[in-house]
Short mmCIF file of C-alpha atoms in Angstrom, two decimals:
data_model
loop_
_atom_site.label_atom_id
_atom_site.label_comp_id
_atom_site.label_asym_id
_atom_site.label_seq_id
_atom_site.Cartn_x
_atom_site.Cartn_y
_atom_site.Cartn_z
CA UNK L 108 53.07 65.79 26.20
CA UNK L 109 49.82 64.24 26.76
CA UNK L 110 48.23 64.71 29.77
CA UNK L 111 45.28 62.87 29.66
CA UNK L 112 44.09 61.05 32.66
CA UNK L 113 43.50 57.69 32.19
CA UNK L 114 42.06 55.96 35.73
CA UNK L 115 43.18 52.48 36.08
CA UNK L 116 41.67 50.11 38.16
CA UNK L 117 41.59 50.38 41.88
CA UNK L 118 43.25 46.79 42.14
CA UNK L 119 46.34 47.91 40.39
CA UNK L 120 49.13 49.71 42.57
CA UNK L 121 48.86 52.65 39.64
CA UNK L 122 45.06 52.49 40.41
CA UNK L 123 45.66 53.03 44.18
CA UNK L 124 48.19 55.59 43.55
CA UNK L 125 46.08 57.57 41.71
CA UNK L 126 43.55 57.46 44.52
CA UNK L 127 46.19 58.43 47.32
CA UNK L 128 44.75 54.93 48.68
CA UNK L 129 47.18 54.06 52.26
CA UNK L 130 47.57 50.69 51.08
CA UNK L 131 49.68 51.76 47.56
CA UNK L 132 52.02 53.59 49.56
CA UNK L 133 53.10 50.82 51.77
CA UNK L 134 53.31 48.39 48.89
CA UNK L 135 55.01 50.87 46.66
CA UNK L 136 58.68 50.25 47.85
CA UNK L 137 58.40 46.26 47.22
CA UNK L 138 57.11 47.23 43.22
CA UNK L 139 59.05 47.42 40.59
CA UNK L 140 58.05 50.41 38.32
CA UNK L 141 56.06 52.24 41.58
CA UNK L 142 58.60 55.32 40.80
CA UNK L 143 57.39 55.97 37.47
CA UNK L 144 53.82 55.89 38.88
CA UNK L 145 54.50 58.07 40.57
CA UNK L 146 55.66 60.59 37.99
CA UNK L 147 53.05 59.77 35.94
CA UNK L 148 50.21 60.53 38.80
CA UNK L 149 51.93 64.40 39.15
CA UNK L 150 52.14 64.77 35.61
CA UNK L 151 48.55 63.27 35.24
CA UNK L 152 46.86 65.35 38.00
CA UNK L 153 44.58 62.34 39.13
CA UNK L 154 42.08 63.94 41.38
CA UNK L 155 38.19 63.84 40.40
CA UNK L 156 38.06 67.24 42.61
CA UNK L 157 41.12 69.84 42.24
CA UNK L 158 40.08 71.98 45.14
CA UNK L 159 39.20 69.73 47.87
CA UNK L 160 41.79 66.75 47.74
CA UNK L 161 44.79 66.42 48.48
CA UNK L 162 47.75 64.52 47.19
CA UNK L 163 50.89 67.13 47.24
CA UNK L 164 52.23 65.42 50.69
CA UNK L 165 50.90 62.02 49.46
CA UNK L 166 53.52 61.88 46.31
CA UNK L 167 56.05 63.95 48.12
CA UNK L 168 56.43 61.30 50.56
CA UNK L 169 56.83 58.79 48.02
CA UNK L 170 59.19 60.76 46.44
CA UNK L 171 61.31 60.94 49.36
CA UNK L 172 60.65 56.91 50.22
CA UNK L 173 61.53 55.51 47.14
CA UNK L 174 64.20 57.95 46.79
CA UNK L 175 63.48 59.54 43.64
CA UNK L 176 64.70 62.43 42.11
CA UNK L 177 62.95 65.76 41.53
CA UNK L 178 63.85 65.96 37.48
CA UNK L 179 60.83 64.77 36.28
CA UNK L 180 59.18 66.83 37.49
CA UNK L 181 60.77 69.68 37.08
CA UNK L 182 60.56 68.23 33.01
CA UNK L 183 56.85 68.07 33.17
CA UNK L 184 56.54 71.68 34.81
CA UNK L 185 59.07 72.97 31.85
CA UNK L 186 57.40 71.53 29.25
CA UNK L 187 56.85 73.24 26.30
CA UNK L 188 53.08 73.20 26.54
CA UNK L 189 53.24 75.35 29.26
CA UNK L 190 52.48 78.31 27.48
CA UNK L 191 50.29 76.80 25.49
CA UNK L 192 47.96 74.90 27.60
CA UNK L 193 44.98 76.76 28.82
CA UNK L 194 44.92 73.92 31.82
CA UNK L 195 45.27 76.37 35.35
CA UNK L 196 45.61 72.96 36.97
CA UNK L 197 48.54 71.63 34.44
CA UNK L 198 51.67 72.23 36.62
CA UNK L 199 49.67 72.88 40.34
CA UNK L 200 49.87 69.28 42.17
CA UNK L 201 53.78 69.31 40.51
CA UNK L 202 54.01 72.70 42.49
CA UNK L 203 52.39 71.13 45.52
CA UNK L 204 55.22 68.22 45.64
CA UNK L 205 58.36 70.35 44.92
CA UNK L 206 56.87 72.83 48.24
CA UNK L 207 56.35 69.46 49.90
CA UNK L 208 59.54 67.79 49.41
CA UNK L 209 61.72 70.92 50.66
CA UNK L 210 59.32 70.42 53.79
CA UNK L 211 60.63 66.90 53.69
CA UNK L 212 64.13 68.24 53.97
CA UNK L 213 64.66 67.53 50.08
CA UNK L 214 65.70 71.40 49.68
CA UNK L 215 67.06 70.84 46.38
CA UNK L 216 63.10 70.77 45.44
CA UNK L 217 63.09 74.59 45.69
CA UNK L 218 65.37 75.11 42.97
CA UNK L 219 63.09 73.79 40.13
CA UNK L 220 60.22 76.09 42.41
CA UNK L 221 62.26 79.34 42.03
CA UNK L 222 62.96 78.53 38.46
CA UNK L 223 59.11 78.05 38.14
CA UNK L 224 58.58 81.68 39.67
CA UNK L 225 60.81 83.10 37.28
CA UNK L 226 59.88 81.52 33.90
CA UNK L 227 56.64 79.40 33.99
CA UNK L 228 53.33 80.40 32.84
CA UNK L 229 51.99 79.99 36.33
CA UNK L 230 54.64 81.52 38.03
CA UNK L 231 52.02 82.89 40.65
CA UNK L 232 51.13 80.10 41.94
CA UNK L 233 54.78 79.19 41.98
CA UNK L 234 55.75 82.23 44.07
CA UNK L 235 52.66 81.56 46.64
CA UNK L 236 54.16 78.24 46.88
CA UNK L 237 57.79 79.39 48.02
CA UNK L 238 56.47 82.16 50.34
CA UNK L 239 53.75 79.65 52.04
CA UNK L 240 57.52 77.82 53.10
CA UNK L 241 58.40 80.79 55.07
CA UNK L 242 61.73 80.55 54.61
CA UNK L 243 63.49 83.53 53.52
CA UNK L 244 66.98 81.85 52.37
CA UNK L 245 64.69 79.84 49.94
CA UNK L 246 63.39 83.12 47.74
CA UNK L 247 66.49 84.86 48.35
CA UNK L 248 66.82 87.77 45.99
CA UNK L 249 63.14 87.18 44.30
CA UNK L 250 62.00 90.57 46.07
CA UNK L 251 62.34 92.44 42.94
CA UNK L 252 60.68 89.70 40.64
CA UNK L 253 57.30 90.40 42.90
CA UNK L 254 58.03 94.29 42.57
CA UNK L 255 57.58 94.33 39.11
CA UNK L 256 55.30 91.98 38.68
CA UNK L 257 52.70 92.75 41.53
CA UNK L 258 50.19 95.64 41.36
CA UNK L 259 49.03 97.22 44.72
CA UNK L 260 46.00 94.71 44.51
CA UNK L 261 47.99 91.84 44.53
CA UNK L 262 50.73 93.06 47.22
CA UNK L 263 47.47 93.65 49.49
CA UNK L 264 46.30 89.76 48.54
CA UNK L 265 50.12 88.63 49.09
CA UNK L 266 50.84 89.87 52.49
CA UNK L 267 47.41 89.28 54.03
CA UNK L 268 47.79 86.24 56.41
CA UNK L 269 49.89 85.68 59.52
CA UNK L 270 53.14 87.15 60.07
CA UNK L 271 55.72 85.60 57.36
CA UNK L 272 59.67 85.83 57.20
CA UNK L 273 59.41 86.03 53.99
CA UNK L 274 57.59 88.92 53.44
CA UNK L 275 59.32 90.46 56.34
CA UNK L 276 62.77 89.99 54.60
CA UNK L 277 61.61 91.62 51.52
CA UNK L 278 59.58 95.00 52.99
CA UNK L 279 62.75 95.44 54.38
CA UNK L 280 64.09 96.73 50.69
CA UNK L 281 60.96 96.85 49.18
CA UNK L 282 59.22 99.62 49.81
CA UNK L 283 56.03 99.06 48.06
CA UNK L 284 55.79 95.73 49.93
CA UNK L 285 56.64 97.14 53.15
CA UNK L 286 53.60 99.87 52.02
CA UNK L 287 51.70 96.87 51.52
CA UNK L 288 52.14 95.33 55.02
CA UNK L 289 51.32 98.81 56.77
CA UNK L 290 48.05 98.66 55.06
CA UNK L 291 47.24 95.24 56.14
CA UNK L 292 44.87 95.08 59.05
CA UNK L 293 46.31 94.53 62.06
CA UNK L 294 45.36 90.86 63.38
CA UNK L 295 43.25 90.57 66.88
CA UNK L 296 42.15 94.13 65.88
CA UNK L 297 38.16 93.91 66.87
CA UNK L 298 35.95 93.93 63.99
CA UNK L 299 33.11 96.67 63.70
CA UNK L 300 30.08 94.27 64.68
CA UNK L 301 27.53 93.07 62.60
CA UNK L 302 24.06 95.22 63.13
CA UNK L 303 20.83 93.90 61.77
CA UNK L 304 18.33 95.88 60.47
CA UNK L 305 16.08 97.12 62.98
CA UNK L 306 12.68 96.09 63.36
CA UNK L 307 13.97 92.37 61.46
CA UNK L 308 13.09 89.93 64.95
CA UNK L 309 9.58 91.90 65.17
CA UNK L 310 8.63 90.58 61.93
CA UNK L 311 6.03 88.39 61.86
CA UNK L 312 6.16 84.94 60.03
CA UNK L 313 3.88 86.25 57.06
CA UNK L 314 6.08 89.74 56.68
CA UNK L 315 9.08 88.07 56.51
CA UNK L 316 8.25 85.37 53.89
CA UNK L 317 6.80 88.17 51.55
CA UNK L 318 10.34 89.51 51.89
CA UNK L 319 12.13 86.51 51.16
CA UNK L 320 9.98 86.13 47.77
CA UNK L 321 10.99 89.38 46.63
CA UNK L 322 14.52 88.23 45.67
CA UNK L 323 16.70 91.03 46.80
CA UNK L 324 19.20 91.54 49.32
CA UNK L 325 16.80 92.07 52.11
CA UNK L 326 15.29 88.36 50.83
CA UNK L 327 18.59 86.84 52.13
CA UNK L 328 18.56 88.54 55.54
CA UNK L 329 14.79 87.17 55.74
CA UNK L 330 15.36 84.09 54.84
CA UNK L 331 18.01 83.47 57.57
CA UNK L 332 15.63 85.01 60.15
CA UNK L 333 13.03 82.59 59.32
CA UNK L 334 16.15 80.22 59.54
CA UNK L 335 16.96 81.05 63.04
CA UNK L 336 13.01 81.10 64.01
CA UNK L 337 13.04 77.31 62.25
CA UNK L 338 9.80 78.54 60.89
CA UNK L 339 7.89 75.71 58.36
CA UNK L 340 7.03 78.51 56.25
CA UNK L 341 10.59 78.22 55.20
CA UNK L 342 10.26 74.39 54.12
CA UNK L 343 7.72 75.88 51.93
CA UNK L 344 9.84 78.41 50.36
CA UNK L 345 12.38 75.54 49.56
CA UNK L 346 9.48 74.16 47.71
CA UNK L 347 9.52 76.81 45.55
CA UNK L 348 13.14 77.94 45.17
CA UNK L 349 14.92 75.16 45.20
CA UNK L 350 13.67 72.87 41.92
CA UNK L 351 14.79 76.32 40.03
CA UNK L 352 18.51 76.62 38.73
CA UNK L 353 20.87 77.38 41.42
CA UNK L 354 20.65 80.87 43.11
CA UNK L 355 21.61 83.35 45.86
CA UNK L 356 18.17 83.01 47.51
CA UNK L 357 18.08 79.23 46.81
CA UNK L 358 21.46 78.73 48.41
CA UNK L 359 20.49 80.90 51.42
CA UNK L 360 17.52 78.40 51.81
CA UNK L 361 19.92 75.64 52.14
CA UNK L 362 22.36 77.48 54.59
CA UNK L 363 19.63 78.26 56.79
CA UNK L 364 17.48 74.71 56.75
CA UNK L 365 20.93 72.88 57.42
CA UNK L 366 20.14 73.54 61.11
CA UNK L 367 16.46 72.54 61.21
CA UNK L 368 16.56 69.85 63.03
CA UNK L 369 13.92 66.82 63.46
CA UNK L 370 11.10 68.65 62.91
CA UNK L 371 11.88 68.83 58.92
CA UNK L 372 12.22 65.19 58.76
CA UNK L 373 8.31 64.67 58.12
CA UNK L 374 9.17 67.38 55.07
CA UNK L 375 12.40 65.78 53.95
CA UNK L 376 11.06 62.13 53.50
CA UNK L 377 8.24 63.74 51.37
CA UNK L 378 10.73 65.57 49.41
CA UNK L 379 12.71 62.19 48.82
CA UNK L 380 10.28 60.34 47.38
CA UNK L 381 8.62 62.76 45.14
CA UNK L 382 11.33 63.83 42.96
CA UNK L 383 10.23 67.97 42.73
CA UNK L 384 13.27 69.00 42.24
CA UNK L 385 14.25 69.21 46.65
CA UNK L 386 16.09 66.11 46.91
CA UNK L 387 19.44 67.34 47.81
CA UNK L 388 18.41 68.88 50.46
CA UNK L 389 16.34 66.06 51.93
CA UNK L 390 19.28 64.16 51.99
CA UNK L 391 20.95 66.29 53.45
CA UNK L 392 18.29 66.30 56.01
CA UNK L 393 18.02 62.31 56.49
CA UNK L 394 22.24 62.31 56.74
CA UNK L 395 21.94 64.88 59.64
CA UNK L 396 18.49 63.69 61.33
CA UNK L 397 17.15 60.84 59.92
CA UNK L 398 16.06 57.74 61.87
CA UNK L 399 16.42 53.73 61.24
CA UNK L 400 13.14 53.99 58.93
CA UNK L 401 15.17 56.10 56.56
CA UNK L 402 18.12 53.13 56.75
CA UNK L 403 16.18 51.70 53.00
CA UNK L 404 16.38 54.93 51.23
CA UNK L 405 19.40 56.36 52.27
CA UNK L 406 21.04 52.74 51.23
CA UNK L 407 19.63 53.31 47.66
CA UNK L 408 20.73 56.35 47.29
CA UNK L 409 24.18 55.17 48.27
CA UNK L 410 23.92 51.86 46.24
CA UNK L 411 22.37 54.54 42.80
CA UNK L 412 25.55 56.61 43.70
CA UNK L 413 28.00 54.09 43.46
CA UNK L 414 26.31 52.42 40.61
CA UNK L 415 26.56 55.92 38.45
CA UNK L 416 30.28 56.47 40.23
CA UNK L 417 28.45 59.89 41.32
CA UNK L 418 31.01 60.12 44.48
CA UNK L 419 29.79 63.90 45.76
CA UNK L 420 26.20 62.21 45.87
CA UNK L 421 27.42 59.60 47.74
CA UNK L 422 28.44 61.33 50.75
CA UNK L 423 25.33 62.29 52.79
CA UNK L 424 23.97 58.25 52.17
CA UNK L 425 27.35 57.48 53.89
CA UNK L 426 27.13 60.10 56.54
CA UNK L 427 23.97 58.93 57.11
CA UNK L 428 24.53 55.18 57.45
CA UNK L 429 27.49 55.57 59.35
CA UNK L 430 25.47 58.27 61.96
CA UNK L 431 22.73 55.30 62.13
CA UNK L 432 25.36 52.47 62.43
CA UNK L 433 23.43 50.43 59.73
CA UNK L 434 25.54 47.22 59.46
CA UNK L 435 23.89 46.69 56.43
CA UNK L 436 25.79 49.31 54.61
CA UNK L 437 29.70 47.84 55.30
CA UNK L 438 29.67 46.21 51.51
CA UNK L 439 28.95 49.62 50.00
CA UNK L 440 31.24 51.32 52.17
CA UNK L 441 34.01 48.86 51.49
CA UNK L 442 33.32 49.58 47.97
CA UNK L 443 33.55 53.13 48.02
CA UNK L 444 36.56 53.16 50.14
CA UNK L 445 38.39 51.23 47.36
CA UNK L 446 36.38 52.16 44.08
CA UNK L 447 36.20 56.14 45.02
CA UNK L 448 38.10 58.68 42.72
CA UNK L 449 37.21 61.30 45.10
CA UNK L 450 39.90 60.84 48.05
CA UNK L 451 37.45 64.09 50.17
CA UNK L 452 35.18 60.79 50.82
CA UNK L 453 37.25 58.97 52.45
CA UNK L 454 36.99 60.50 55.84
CA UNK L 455 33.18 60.29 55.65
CA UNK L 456 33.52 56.27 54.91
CA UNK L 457 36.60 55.70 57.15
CA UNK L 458 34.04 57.27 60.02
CA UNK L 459 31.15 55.21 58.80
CA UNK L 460 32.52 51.77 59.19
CA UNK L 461 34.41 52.98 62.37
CA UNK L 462 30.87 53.39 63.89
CA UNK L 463 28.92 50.08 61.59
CA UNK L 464 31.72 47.43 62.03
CA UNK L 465 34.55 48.33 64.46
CA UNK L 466 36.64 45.21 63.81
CA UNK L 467 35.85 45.31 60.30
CA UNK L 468 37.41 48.76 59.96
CA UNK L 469 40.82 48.75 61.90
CA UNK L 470 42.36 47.05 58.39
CA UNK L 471 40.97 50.31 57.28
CA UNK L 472 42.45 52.92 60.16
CA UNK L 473 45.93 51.21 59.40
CA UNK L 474 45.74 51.99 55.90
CA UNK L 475 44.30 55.05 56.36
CA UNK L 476 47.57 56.23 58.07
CA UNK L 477 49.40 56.30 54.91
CA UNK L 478 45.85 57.69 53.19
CA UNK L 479 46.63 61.23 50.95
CA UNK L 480 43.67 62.76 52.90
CA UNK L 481 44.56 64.50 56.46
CA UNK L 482 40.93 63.86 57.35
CA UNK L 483 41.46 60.12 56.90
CA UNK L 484 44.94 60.27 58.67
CA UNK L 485 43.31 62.10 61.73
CA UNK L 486 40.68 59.57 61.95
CA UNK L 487 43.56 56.95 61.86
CA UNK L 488 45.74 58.21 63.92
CA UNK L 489 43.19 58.26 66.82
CA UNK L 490 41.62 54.99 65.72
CA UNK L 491 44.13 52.28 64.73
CA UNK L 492 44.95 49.46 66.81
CA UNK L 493 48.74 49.87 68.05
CA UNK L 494 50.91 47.61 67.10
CA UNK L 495 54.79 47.64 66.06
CA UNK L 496 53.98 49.30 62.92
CA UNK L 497 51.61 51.27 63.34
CA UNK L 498 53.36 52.73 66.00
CA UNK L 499 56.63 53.26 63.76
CA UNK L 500 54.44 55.02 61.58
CA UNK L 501 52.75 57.13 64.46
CA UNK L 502 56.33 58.15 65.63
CA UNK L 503 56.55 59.22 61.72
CA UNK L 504 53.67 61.07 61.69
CA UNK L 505 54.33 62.94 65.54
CA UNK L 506 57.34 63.92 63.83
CA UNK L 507 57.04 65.06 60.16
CA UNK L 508 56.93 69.01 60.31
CA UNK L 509 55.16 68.75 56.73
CA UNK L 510 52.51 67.01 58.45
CA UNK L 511 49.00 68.89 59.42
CA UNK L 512 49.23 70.03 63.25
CA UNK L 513 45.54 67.78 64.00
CA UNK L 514 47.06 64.97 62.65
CA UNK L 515 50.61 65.24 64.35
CA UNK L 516 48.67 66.06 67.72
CA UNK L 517 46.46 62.91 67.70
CA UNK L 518 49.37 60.81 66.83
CA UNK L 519 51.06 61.96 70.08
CA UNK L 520 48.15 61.43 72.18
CA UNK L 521 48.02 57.77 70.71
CA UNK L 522 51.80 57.23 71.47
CA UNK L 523 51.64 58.48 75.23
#
C-alpha cells in the first residue's frame, strides 16, 4: 500500500480533515465520502509534526460520529508492509484511534489493539497503548507476552508512572514484573536536592564567562549563572555560540536568555536585522518583550513564514502580534489558521486573534471546539460565545472521559 501523503487543499473537507480543522468535523456527517477520508487520513498519517500534534481523539471521534467501523484500520495496521517498512510512524496515529475509540466506549477497538501486541512489527507501541487504558479486562492474559518479551530495562521503563491496574493485575503472577514495581521509586518520596558547586554565586562576571567559553560541563552551569544574574556578557556569548551548528552550550544560551527580559530588546532588534546567524533567538525575544515598534518586523517575519509555508517559524511572529494586539495582523492569522499543516499552531493563532479582533474570532472559538488540538479546545471552551450549540457541544465535551481533564474542566465552568 502506498502511503504517501498527499496534502489537499485546505478548502476541501479532505484538506480540513487532514488538518484536524473544527470546521471538517462538523461538516463531515452532511458529506458523502467523509468516511473514507477519514480512513485515508489514519492510513496517511497527515501531521507536518509527529510528536507534537495530535489527531488520535480527532479521527476517533469521527469514527464513532459517522459510525464507522474499525476494519480498516485494523487492514492498514495488518498490512503486509508492516514488516517491511522502516516507517516507526506507519501504524502509530492507527494505534492512537483504536486506544481512543475503546475510550469512546467502542471496546471492540481493543481487539484489533491486542492482535497488534501480539503480531505487528510495532507491537510495543501497541502494548503501551493497551496498558495507558488501564483496564485490566482489556489485556487479559497478555502478562506472559511482556514476560518474554521485556528485559529488566524495559520492565523498569514499563511500570514507571502512576499506579496502573494493569500492571497491578499482572505483578500479581508475574514475578519479574512485580520485581519491577518494587524497584520503582516510590512517588512523593523527596528527591536528594540539587547542590551547586560551591564558590559558583561568588564568581565574578569575567570568571564565569571564561568558564562558559571553555565548553565543558562546568560551561553549562556558568552559563545559567550568568542566566540568573541576566548579565549582558551573556548576550555576547550568544554572539558567538549561537551562528555555530547547534550545541549543548548553544542551547544552554537559549534556555537561559529566554528569561531576560526588556533589557535584551536593544540586543535582539540588532540581532534581527543583521542576519549573524542570532535571529531565532531575537525573535524569540521580540514575541516575549517586544514593543509596538517591533509590530513591522515581526509582521514580516510572519508574512516570509507563511509565504515559505515555514509553520514552526511562524509561531513567535504570531505570539508576538497577538501579545501586542496588532490588528494589522488578523489577515495573516486568518490565513494560518486555515492554510497551517501544523495543527501545534493553532492555539498560538486561536489566542492571537482572541486578543487582535474579539468579534472577529468567536467564528473561530466555535470551530475550535471540534479543533484536533486540546490547546485550541481549551482556548474554546473558555472563549466561545454560548449558544444552543455550542452548549450541546460543551455538555459533550464536560462529559467525554477520553477528553483532556483542562479541557473537560473549562467546559464545566462555561456551562455553570
Amino acid at each position: 500500500m502506498n502511503n504517501e501523503v498527499v496534502l489537499e487543499s485546505a478548502g476541501t473537507l479532505h484538506g480540513q480533515l487532514q488538518r484536524g480543522l473544527g470546521r471538517a468535523a462538523r461538516r463531515a456527517a452532511d458529506k458523502p465520502g467523509a468516511g473514507e477520508y477519514v480512513f485515508d487520513c489514519v492510513r496517511r498519517d497527515p501531521r507536518w509534526d509527529h510528536q507534537c500534534e495530535a489527531r488520535g481523539l480527532y479521527y476517533a471521534r469521527l469514527v464513532v460520529d459517522l459510525e464507522l467501523p474499525t476494519g480498516p484500520i485494523a487492514e492498514h495496521m495488518f498490512d503486509s508492509a508492516d514488516h517491511a517498512d522502516p516507517d516507526d510512524w506507519r501504524v502509530q496515529l492507527a494505534l492512537d484511534v483504536l486506544a481512543d475509540l475503546v475510550r469512546l466506549s467502542r471496546r471492540e477497538a481493543a481487539t484489533p489493539l491486542r492482535e497488534y501486541a501480539e503480531d505487528g512489527a510495532h507491537w510495543f507501541d501497541a502494548l503501551d497503548a493497551l496498558v495507558a487504558l488501564r483496564d485490566p479486562a482489556l489485556t487479559e492474559g497478555m502478562d506472559g507476552l511482556v514476560d518474554a518479551r521485556y528485559d529488566d530495562d524495559a520492565l523498569d521503563s514499563l511500570v514507571r508512572g502512576p499506579d496502573n491496574p494493569v500492571i497491578e493485575s499482572w505483578a500479581a503472577r508475574r514475578p519479574r514484573i512485580r520485581a519491577a514495581l518494587a524497584r520503582r521509586p516510590e512517588a512523593g518520596r523527596p528527591r536528594r536536592p540539587v547542590t551547586t558547586k560551591p564558590g559558583r554565586s561568588e564568581r565574578t562576571e569575567t570568571e564565569l564567562l571564561e568558564i562558559a567559553r571553555r565548553r565543558d560541563d562546568e560551561a553549562v552551569a556558568a552559563i545559567f549563572e550568568l542566566g540568573r544574574r541576566r548579565a549582558s556578557v551573556l548576550l555576547d556569548l550568544a554572539e558567538e555560540l549561537l551562528p555555530q551548528r547547534p550545541s549543548r552550550w548553544g542551547g544552554a544560551v537559549c534556555r537561559a536568555l529566554r528569561d531576560y527580559g526588556p533589557e535584551a530588546l536593544p540586543r535582539a532588534r540588532s540581532w534581527a536585522t543583521s542576519h549573524n546567524g542570532c535571529e531565532d533567538m531575537a525573535l524569540r525575544i521580540l514575541a516575549r518583550y517586544g514593543t509596538r515598534q517591533d509590530i513591522p518586523l515581526l509582521m514580516s517575519e510572519l508574512r516570509d513564514a507563511l509565504h515559505r509555508r515555514d509553520w514552526a517559524d511562524a509561531a513567535d511572529p504570531i505570539e508576538g502580534l497577538g501579545r501586542l494586539r496588532a490588528g494589522e495582523a488578523v489577515p495573516l492569522l486568518k490565513t494560518a489558521w486555515t492554510e497551517s499543516t501544523y495543527a501545534y499552531l493553532r492555539p498560538r493563532v486561536l489566542t492571537a486573534l482572541t486578543r487582535t479582533a474579539p468579534h472577529t474570532a468567536e467564528s473561530y472559538t466555535v470551530e475550535g471546539l471540534w479543533d484536533c488540538e486540546e490547546g485550541v479546545r481549551g482556548i474554546a471552551a473558555q472563549t466561545a460565545p454560548l449558544t444552543s450549540e455550542t452548549r450541546v457541544r460543551l455538555q459533550r465535551l464536560h462529559h467525554d472521559t477520553a477528553e483532556e481533564a483542562d479541557v473537560r474542566a473549562a467546559a464545566a465552568a462555561r456551562l455553570i
